[in-house]
Amino acid sequence: MKNSRRHSNFFIARPLFYLALSFLVIGGIPGRALDPSQKLARVKDIATIEGIRDNQLVGYGIVVGLQGTGDSQQTTFPIQTLASTLLRMGVSVPARSIRVQNLAAVFVSATLPPFSRSGTKLDITVSSAGDARSLEGGLLLMTPLYGADGNIYAQAQGPLVVGGYAISVNGNVKQMNHPNTARVPYGAIVERPVPLDIDHRNQFSLLLNDADFRSAEAVANSINEKLGRAVAHPLDSRRVTLNVSPGEEVPAFLADVESVEVPIYPRAKVIVNERTGTVVIGGRVVLQPVSILHGGLAVNVVSEFQVSQPGPFSDGSTKVVQQTNVDAIDKPVNRIDLKQGATVDDLVRSLQAIGASARDVISILQAMKSAGALEAEIEVQ
């Protein structure tokens, strides 16, 4: 009997427990409830810390060991680079006397992550700068990598890993992917670190990837609620300041801040790529009631050449006569009605039903935006 009472009391108290838990989740704010459809994202996924950033590196070098797929003699700078390299090694050879096709001039790029120290290894990307057909089987010689300030921050060297091939036999070419670009995993070693000291700083700034006042306020409120004190303050639509308490460990503080989950409020946006005909419509795009009439006029001009032969035993000559036929086809007008509460899925299904192409969809979306029926930002790439 005692056990049955305990179970009954537990089931009676469970709704009260869930009610108290709901108040804890919403932060004890009366009259507000969490939206179950609201999406959450970590701070580290939607913002970066100002000053803690990557740095781009680039260098110029040569790749040797190619099987006759290197730069041709019309590309002069690889030969000059080889002559200069040989001269530094004590071999003096005039550049005009060098006739090789087993080397290629390349540009080397890498990304130097923050807090990199001397000896840190980096992945590098190697791309042909001349008319080499393929970099397969090549070896990159030691290449210095420069930063934006002109200083050398890393040295690159190593065998190339090419994700494609190109074969040419008797004028027939078979190619897969891009054999003129290759990678060297851990092919660069950092020689000079970028100085970055965060131990003695008492203030940082979060930079949102997308500028939005509501998102900046939500980030600051979520950080303050998670840490239990007012450490974050929004300055504008992109920047949120963070104040470090005296004696607090900075890495642990930043780790706690980056792990905070905050609600996101993405902009309603439609991405249009005119070159490829790609259209991406966000789920938050709002459509207003609208009627769309879509049709087209197709005009075909066909030219045929006919040979006119003269009669027998006549003085005429053979003539080629051009016959031109013009056909005009007026396609029927297709109609789409979007009522109140229509979604993006309704619009896409309606456009597919009338057989609209990607180019037609782009024109229709731009016309809907001009008519005020599409509440979204159209970004043309």
GROMACS .gro file of C-alpha atoms in nm:
model
  381
    1MET     CA    1   0.000   0.000   0.000
    2LYS     CA    2   0.283   0.236   0.070
    3ASN     CA    3   0.432   0.173  -0.271
    4SER     CA    4   0.099   0.239  -0.442
    5ARG     CA    5   0.061   0.571  -0.260
    6ARG     CA    6   0.408   0.675  -0.363
    7HIS     CA    7   0.334   0.598  -0.726
    8SER     CA    8   0.002   0.781  -0.715
    9ASN     CA    9   0.159   1.084  -0.550
   10PHE     CA   10   0.432   1.086  -0.813
   11PHE     CA   11   0.183   1.085  -1.097
   12ILE     CA   12  -0.018   1.361  -0.933
   13ALA     CA   13   0.290   1.577  -0.878
   14ARG     CA   14   0.435   1.517  -1.222
   15PRO     CA   15   0.226   1.788  -1.396
   16LEU     CA   16   0.341   2.038  -1.134
   17PHE     CA   17   0.701   1.933  -1.199
   18TYR     CA   18   0.661   1.987  -1.573
   19LEU     CA   19   0.497   2.325  -1.509
   20ALA     CA   20   0.792   2.435  -1.293
   21LEU     CA   21   1.034   2.303  -1.553
   22SER     CA   22   0.866   2.511  -1.824
   23PHE     CA   23   0.916   2.826  -1.616
   24LEU     CA   24   1.285   2.739  -1.577
   25VAL     CA   25   1.326   2.690  -1.951
   26ILE     CA   26   1.178   3.029  -2.038
   27GLY     CA   27   1.394   3.195  -1.778
   28GLY     CA   28   1.113   3.273  -1.534
   29ILE     CA   29   0.961   3.537  -1.762
   30PRO     CA   30   0.583   3.535  -1.712
   31GLY     CA   31   0.363   3.546  -2.018
   32ARG     CA   32   0.630   3.412  -2.261
   33ALA     CA   33   0.659   3.061  -2.397
   34LEU     CA   34   0.917   2.899  -2.615
   35ASP     CA   35   0.824   2.851  -2.977
   36PRO     CA   36   0.874   2.480  -3.050
   37SER     CA   37   0.949   2.563  -3.415
   38GLN     CA   38   1.224   2.811  -3.322
   39LYS     CA   39   1.561   2.685  -3.439
   40LEU     CA   40   1.868   2.714  -3.216
   41ALA     CA   41   2.230   2.748  -3.319
   42ARG     CA   42   2.554   2.769  -3.127
   43VAL     CA   43   2.730   3.101  -3.102
   44LYS     CA   44   3.042   2.955  -3.267
   45ASP     CA   45   2.834   2.866  -3.575
   46ILE     CA   46   2.683   3.210  -3.632
   47ALA     CA   47   2.957   3.443  -3.507
   48THR     CA   48   3.333   3.482  -3.482
   49ILE     CA   49   3.555   3.647  -3.224
   50GLU     CA   50   3.712   3.964  -3.354
   51GLY     CA   51   4.088   3.928  -3.394
   52ILE     CA   52   4.089   3.547  -3.387
   53ARG     CA   53   4.099   3.477  -3.759
   54ASP     CA   54   4.273   3.288  -4.036
   55ASN     CA   55   4.542   3.439  -4.257
   56GLN     CA   56   4.592   3.367  -4.627
   57LEU     CA   57   4.936   3.267  -4.756
   58VAL     CA   58   5.056   3.246  -5.116
   59GLY     CA   59   5.381   3.157  -5.289
   60TYR     CA   60   5.534   3.083  -5.629
   61GLY     CA   61   5.738   2.773  -5.705
   62ILE     CA   62   5.806   2.496  -5.953
   63VAL     CA   63   5.693   2.135  -5.977
   64VAL     CA   64   5.940   1.880  -6.119
   65GLY     CA   65   5.917   1.514  -6.212
   66LEU     CA   66   5.633   1.540  -6.463
   67GLN     CA   67   5.611   1.291  -6.751
   68GLY     CA   68   5.626   1.537  -7.037
   69THR     CA   69   5.307   1.713  -6.925
   70GLY     CA   70   5.474   2.029  -6.798
   71ASP     CA   71   5.489   2.379  -6.941
   72SER     CA   72   5.587   2.420  -7.305
   73GLN     CA   73   5.873   2.632  -7.437
   74GLN     CA   74   5.630   2.917  -7.508
   75THR     CA   75   5.599   2.968  -7.131
   76THR     CA   76   5.932   3.129  -7.046
   77PHE     CA   77   5.908   3.200  -6.674
   78PRO     CA   78   5.932   2.832  -6.560
   79ILE     CA   79   6.267   2.803  -6.739
   80GLN     CA   80   6.386   3.125  -6.579
   81THR     CA   81   6.279   2.993  -6.238
   82LEU     CA   82   6.468   2.668  -6.297
   83ALA     CA   83   6.782   2.856  -6.405
   84SER     CA   84   6.763   3.075  -6.094
   85THR     CA   85   6.716   2.768  -5.872
   86LEU     CA   86   7.015   2.593  -6.028
   87LEU     CA   87   7.226   2.906  -5.988
   88ARG     CA   88   7.154   2.916  -5.613
   89MET     CA   89   7.276   2.556  -5.597
   90GLY     CA   90   7.600   2.637  -5.774
   91VAL     CA   91   7.505   2.529  -6.128
   92SER     CA   92   7.526   2.804  -6.389
   93VAL     CA   93   7.315   2.721  -6.697
   94PRO     CA   94   7.184   2.984  -6.942
   95ALA     CA   95   6.806   2.988  -6.951
   96ARG     CA   96   6.798   2.988  -7.331
   97SER     CA   97   6.979   2.652  -7.345
   98ILE     CA   98   6.728   2.468  -7.122
   99ARG     CA   99   6.479   2.249  -7.311
  100VAL     CA  100   6.263   2.050  -7.071
  101GLN     CA  101   5.893   1.968  -7.035
  102ASN     CA  102   5.907   1.791  -6.702
  103LEU     CA  103   5.849   2.097  -6.486
  104ALA     CA  104   5.567   2.344  -6.432
  105ALA     CA  105   5.540   2.684  -6.268
  106VAL     CA  106   5.276   2.685  -5.994
  107PHE     CA  107   5.118   2.907  -5.736
  108VAL     CA  108   5.087   2.765  -5.385
  109SER     CA  109   4.816   2.877  -5.143
  110ALA     CA  110   4.750   2.790  -4.780
  111THR     CA  111   4.552   2.910  -4.481
  112LEU     CA  112   4.732   2.992  -4.157
  113PRO     CA  113   4.491   2.923  -3.869
  114PRO     CA  114   4.497   3.132  -3.551
  115PHE     CA  115   4.737   3.037  -3.270
  116SER     CA  116   4.965   2.848  -3.510
  117ARG     CA  117   5.317   2.804  -3.375
  118SER     CA  118   5.647   2.724  -3.541
  119GLY     CA  119   5.642   2.366  -3.664
  120THR     CA  120   5.267   2.349  -3.724
  121LYS     CA  121   5.189   2.166  -4.050
  122LEU     CA  122   4.940   2.303  -4.303
  123ASP     CA  123   4.762   2.165  -4.608
  124ILE     CA  124   4.847   2.344  -4.930
  125THR     CA  125   4.685   2.375  -5.274
  126VAL     CA  126   4.903   2.385  -5.586
  127SER     CA  127   4.774   2.529  -5.916
  128SER     CA  128   4.948   2.552  -6.251
  129ALA     CA  129   5.042   2.902  -6.366
  130GLY     CA  130   5.141   2.808  -6.723
  131ASP     CA  131   5.013   2.574  -6.993
  132ALA     CA  132   5.098   2.244  -6.827
  133ARG     CA  133   4.858   1.963  -6.918
  134SER     CA  134   4.881   1.776  -6.587
  135LEU     CA  135   5.061   1.788  -6.252
  136GLU     CA  136   5.026   1.415  -6.189
  137GLY     CA  137   5.336   1.258  -6.036
  138GLY     CA  138   5.504   1.592  -5.968
  139LEU     CA  139   5.709   1.706  -5.672
  140LEU     CA  140   5.684   2.060  -5.539
  141LEU     CA  141   6.024   2.205  -5.455
  142MET     CA  142   6.072   2.419  -5.146
  143THR     CA  143   5.850   2.725  -5.184
  144PRO     CA  144   5.823   3.016  -4.938
  145LEU     CA  145   5.470   3.124  -4.852
  146TYR     CA  146   5.412   3.496  -4.795
  147GLY     CA  147   5.149   3.679  -4.597
  148ALA     CA  148   4.977   4.007  -4.678
  149ASP     CA  149   5.261   4.201  -4.512
  150GLY     CA  150   5.525   4.043  -4.740
  151ASN     CA  151   5.687   3.830  -4.470
  152ILE     CA  152   5.752   3.456  -4.504
  153TYR     CA  153   5.534   3.255  -4.265
  154ALA     CA  154   5.571   2.899  -4.397
  155GLN     CA  155   5.772   2.677  -4.629
  156ALA     CA  156   5.601   2.428  -4.862
  157GLN     CA  157   5.737   2.114  -5.025
  158GLY     CA  158   5.619   1.763  -5.106
  159PRO     CA  159   5.468   1.521  -5.361
  160LEU     CA  160   5.141   1.627  -5.522
  161VAL     CA  161   4.810   1.447  -5.487
  162VAL     CA  162   4.606   1.503  -5.805
  163GLY     CA  163   4.237   1.416  -5.812
  164GLY     CA  164   4.218   1.379  -6.190
  165TYR     CA  165   4.407   1.283  -6.504
  166ALA     CA  166   4.453   1.386  -6.866
  167ILE     CA  167   4.564   1.143  -7.140
  168SER     CA  168   4.641   1.252  -7.496
  169VAL     CA  169   4.713   1.000  -7.776
  170ASN     CA  170   4.717   1.090  -8.146
  171GLY     CA  171   4.515   1.402  -8.087
  172ASN     CA  172   4.250   1.226  -7.873
  173VAL     CA  173   4.224   1.368  -7.522
  174LYS     CA  174   4.063   1.197  -7.224
  175GLN     CA  175   4.038   1.413  -6.912
  176MET     CA  176   3.878   1.369  -6.572
  177ASN     CA  177   3.833   1.650  -6.318
  178HIS     CA  178   4.108   1.914  -6.312
  179PRO     CA  179   4.460   1.768  -6.333
  180ASN     CA  180   4.618   2.116  -6.318
  181THR     CA  181   4.529   2.158  -5.950
  182ALA     CA  182   4.665   1.937  -5.672
  183ARG     CA  183   4.695   1.924  -5.295
  184VAL     CA  184   4.974   1.832  -5.057
  185PRO     CA  185   4.842   1.721  -4.717
  186TYR     CA  186   5.058   1.872  -4.444
  187GLY     CA  187   5.286   2.001  -4.716
  188ALA     CA  188   5.382   2.327  -4.541
  189ILE     CA  189   5.552   2.395  -4.210
  190VAL     CA  190   5.496   2.720  -4.022
  191GLU     CA  191   5.818   2.913  -3.970
  192ARG     CA  192   5.685   3.239  -3.825
  193PRO     CA  193   5.376   3.249  -3.598
  194VAL     CA  194   5.126   3.534  -3.600
  195PRO     CA  195   5.143   3.703  -3.258
  196LEU     CA  196   4.807   3.683  -3.079
  197ASP     CA  197   4.785   3.720  -2.700
  198ILE     CA  198   4.445   3.684  -2.533
  199ASP     CA  199   4.553   3.619  -2.173
  200HIS     CA  200   4.565   3.983  -2.066
  201ARG     CA  201   4.257   4.105  -2.254
  202ASN     CA  202   3.946   4.194  -2.057
  203GLN     CA  203   3.713   4.259  -2.350
  204PHE     CA  204   3.627   4.079  -2.674
  205SER     CA  205   3.383   4.137  -2.956
  206LEU     CA  206   3.159   3.885  -3.126
  207LEU     CA  207   3.100   3.951  -3.496
  208LEU     CA  208   2.779   3.798  -3.635
  209ASN     CA  209   2.801   3.641  -3.979
  210ASP     CA  210   2.472   3.807  -4.079
  211ALA     CA  211   2.399   4.156  -3.953
  212ASP     CA  212   2.066   4.163  -3.768
  213PHE     CA  213   1.962   4.367  -3.462
  214ARG     CA  214   1.727   4.098  -3.332
  215SER     CA  215   1.992   3.829  -3.361
  216ALA     CA  216   2.249   4.048  -3.183
  217GLU     CA  217   2.007   4.108  -2.896
  218ALA     CA  218   1.919   3.738  -2.877
  219VAL     CA  219   2.289   3.644  -2.863
  220ALA     CA  220   2.357   3.888  -2.579
  221ASN     CA  221   2.052   3.777  -2.379
  222SER     CA  222   2.130   3.407  -2.421
  223ILE     CA  223   2.493   3.453  -2.313
  224ASN     CA  224   2.394   3.655  -2.005
  225GLU     CA  225   2.131   3.397  -1.911
  226LYS     CA  226   2.368   3.103  -1.956
  227LEU     CA  227   2.658   3.258  -1.761
  228GLY     CA  228   2.431   3.408  -1.495
  229ARG     CA  229   2.570   3.760  -1.519
  230ALA     CA  230   2.568   4.054  -1.757
  231VAL     CA  231   2.880   4.002  -1.967
  232ALA     CA  232   2.742   4.059  -2.318
  233HIS     CA  233   2.607   4.380  -2.464
  234PRO     CA  234   2.499   4.441  -2.827
  235LEU     CA  235   2.659   4.746  -2.988
  236ASP     CA  236   2.502   4.729  -3.334
  237SER     CA  237   2.348   4.479  -3.574
  238ARG     CA  238   2.671   4.279  -3.607
  239ARG     CA  239   2.887   4.332  -3.297
  240VAL     CA  240   2.835   4.211  -2.940
  241THR     CA  241   3.092   4.301  -2.673
  242LEU     CA  242   3.205   4.052  -2.408
  243ASN     CA  243   3.352   4.163  -2.073
  244VAL     CA  244   3.583   3.923  -1.893
  245SER     CA  245   3.575   3.930  -1.513
  246PRO     CA  246   3.906   3.993  -1.333
  247GLY     CA  247   4.093   3.671  -1.266
  248GLU     CA  248   3.876   3.464  -1.499
  249GLU     CA  249   4.046   3.226  -1.741
  250VAL     CA  250   3.997   3.361  -2.091
  251PRO     CA  251   3.997   3.026  -2.281
  252ALA     CA  252   3.733   2.880  -2.048
  253PHE     CA  253   3.525   3.197  -2.074
  254LEU     CA  254   3.532   3.195  -2.455
  255ALA     CA  255   3.455   2.821  -2.460
  256ASP     CA  256   3.143   2.880  -2.249
  257VAL     CA  257   3.035   3.167  -2.474
  258GLU     CA  258   3.079   2.970  -2.798
  259SER     CA  259   2.878   2.675  -2.664
  260VAL     CA  260   2.570   2.886  -2.585
  261GLU     CA  261   2.270   2.802  -2.805
  262VAL     CA  262   2.075   3.103  -2.927
  263PRO     CA  263   1.762   3.142  -3.142
  264ILE     CA  264   1.833   3.245  -3.499
  265TYR     CA  265   1.629   3.478  -3.715
  266PRO     CA  266   1.751   3.436  -4.073
  267ARG     CA  267   1.641   3.679  -4.339
  268ALA     CA  268   1.389   3.579  -4.599
  269LYS     CA  269   1.605   3.550  -4.909
  270VAL     CA  270   1.582   3.414  -5.262
  271ILE     CA  271   1.915   3.325  -5.429
  272VAL     CA  272   1.917   3.344  -5.808
  273ASN     CA  273   2.210   3.234  -6.024
  274GLU     CA  274   2.163   3.373  -6.374
  275ARG     CA  275   2.454   3.174  -6.521
  276THR     CA  276   2.341   2.827  -6.417
  277GLY     CA  277   1.967   2.892  -6.383
  278THR     CA  278   1.968   2.786  -6.017
  279VAL     CA  279   1.699   2.926  -5.785
  280VAL     CA  280   1.704   2.865  -5.408
  281ILE     CA  281   1.405   2.988  -5.207
  282GLY     CA  282   1.429   3.007  -4.828
  283GLY     CA  283   1.158   2.858  -4.611
  284ARG     CA  284   1.082   3.191  -4.443
  285VAL     CA  285   0.978   3.360  -4.765
  286VAL     CA  286   0.625   3.500  -4.734
  287LEU     CA  287   0.395   3.511  -5.038
  288GLN     CA  288   0.103   3.749  -5.078
  289PRO     CA  289  -0.210   3.672  -5.283
  290VAL     CA  290  -0.124   3.712  -5.650
  291SER     CA  291  -0.228   3.593  -5.996
  292ILE     CA  292   0.046   3.504  -6.243
  293LEU     CA  293  -0.009   3.483  -6.619
  294HIS     CA  294   0.280   3.324  -6.803
  295GLY     CA  295   0.306   3.254  -7.175
  296GLY     CA  296   0.540   3.305  -7.467
  297LEU     CA  297   0.575   3.359  -7.837
  298ALA     CA  298   0.811   3.126  -8.025
  299VAL     CA  299   0.940   3.241  -8.365
  300ASN     CA  300   1.131   2.992  -8.581
  301VAL     CA  301   1.316   3.101  -8.894
  302VAL     CA  302   1.415   2.811  -9.119
  303SER     CA  303   1.630   2.861  -9.430
  304GLU     CA  304   1.651   2.598  -9.704
  305PHE     CA  305   1.875   2.604 -10.010
  306GLN     CA  306   1.733   2.463 -10.333
  307VAL     CA  307   1.911   2.411 -10.665
  308SER     CA  308   1.739   2.556 -10.973
  309GLN     CA  309   1.827   2.368 -11.294
  310PRO     CA  310   1.778   2.532 -11.638
  311GLY     CA  311   1.573   2.366 -11.909
  312PRO     CA  312   1.740   2.129 -12.160
  313PHE     CA  313   1.922   2.290 -12.450
  314SER     CA  314   1.873   2.638 -12.293
  315ASP     CA  315   2.129   2.910 -12.224
  316GLY     CA  316   2.046   2.923 -11.852
  317SER     CA  317   2.280   2.829 -11.565
  318THR     CA  318   2.236   2.640 -11.243
  319LYS     CA  319   2.142   2.864 -10.948
  320VAL     CA  320   2.122   2.804 -10.573
  321VAL     CA  321   1.806   2.964 -10.436
  322GLN     CA  322   1.748   3.029 -10.068
  323GLN     CA  323   1.396   2.964  -9.939
  324THR     CA  324   1.314   3.114  -9.598
  325ASN     CA  325   1.010   3.011  -9.394
  326VAL     CA  326   0.899   3.198  -9.082
  327ASP     CA  327   0.674   3.019  -8.832
  328ALA     CA  328   0.530   3.195  -8.527
  329ILE     CA  329   0.374   2.990  -8.247
  330ASP     CA  330   0.191   3.175  -7.972
  331LYS     CA  331   0.187   2.954  -7.665
  332PRO     CA  332  -0.126   2.959  -7.449
  333VAL     CA  333  -0.113   3.167  -7.134
  334ASN     CA  334  -0.072   2.966  -6.813
  335ARG     CA  335  -0.232   3.102  -6.499
  336ILE     CA  336  -0.130   3.055  -6.137
  337ASP     CA  337  -0.343   3.175  -5.847
  338LEU     CA  338  -0.177   3.203  -5.506
  339LYS     CA  339  -0.428   3.265  -5.231
  340GLN     CA  340  -0.380   3.396  -4.879
  341GLY     CA  341  -0.152   3.165  -4.681
  342ALA     CA  342   0.022   3.014  -4.984
  343THR     CA  343   0.366   2.872  -4.915
  344VAL     CA  344   0.684   2.845  -5.114
  345ASP     CA  345   0.604   2.479  -5.177
  346ASP     CA  346   0.274   2.582  -5.340
  347LEU     CA  347   0.460   2.823  -5.567
  348VAL     CA  348   0.719   2.563  -5.669
  349ARG     CA  349   0.452   2.300  -5.741
  350SER     CA  350   0.251   2.547  -5.949
  351LEU     CA  351   0.555   2.648  -6.153
  352GLN     CA  352   0.642   2.283  -6.213
  353ALA     CA  353   0.284   2.212  -6.320
  354ILE     CA  354   0.294   2.469  -6.600
  355GLY     CA  355   0.635   2.346  -6.717
  356ALA     CA  356   0.825   2.665  -6.632
  357SER     CA  357   1.198   2.647  -6.688
  358ALA     CA  358   1.460   2.786  -6.452
  359ARG     CA  359   1.486   3.104  -6.661
  360ASP     CA  360   1.108   3.146  -6.644
  361VAL     CA  361   1.113   3.102  -6.266
  362ILE     CA  362   1.376   3.375  -6.233
  363SER     CA  363   1.165   3.617  -6.438
  364ILE     CA  364   0.850   3.530  -6.244
  365LEU     CA  365   1.020   3.580  -5.907
  366GLN     CA  366   1.157   3.919  -6.010
  367ALA     CA  367   0.812   4.023  -6.134
  368MET     CA  368   0.653   3.907  -5.807
  369LYS     CA  369   0.908   4.110  -5.612
  370SER     CA  370   0.824   4.422  -5.816
  371ALA     CA  371   0.452   4.363  -5.761
  372GLY     CA  372   0.495   4.332  -5.383
  373ALA     CA  373   0.381   3.970  -5.374
  374LEU     CA  374   0.718   3.831  -5.264
  375GLU     CA  375   0.835   3.947  -4.923
  376ALA     CA  376   1.199   3.849  -4.951
  377GLU     CA  377   1.534   3.979  -5.064
  378ILE     CA  378   1.640   3.860  -5.408
  379GLU     CA  379   2.015   3.809  -5.438
  380VAL     CA  380   2.144   3.766  -5.793
  381GLN     CA  381   2.478   3.587  -5.819
   0.00000   0.00000   0.00000
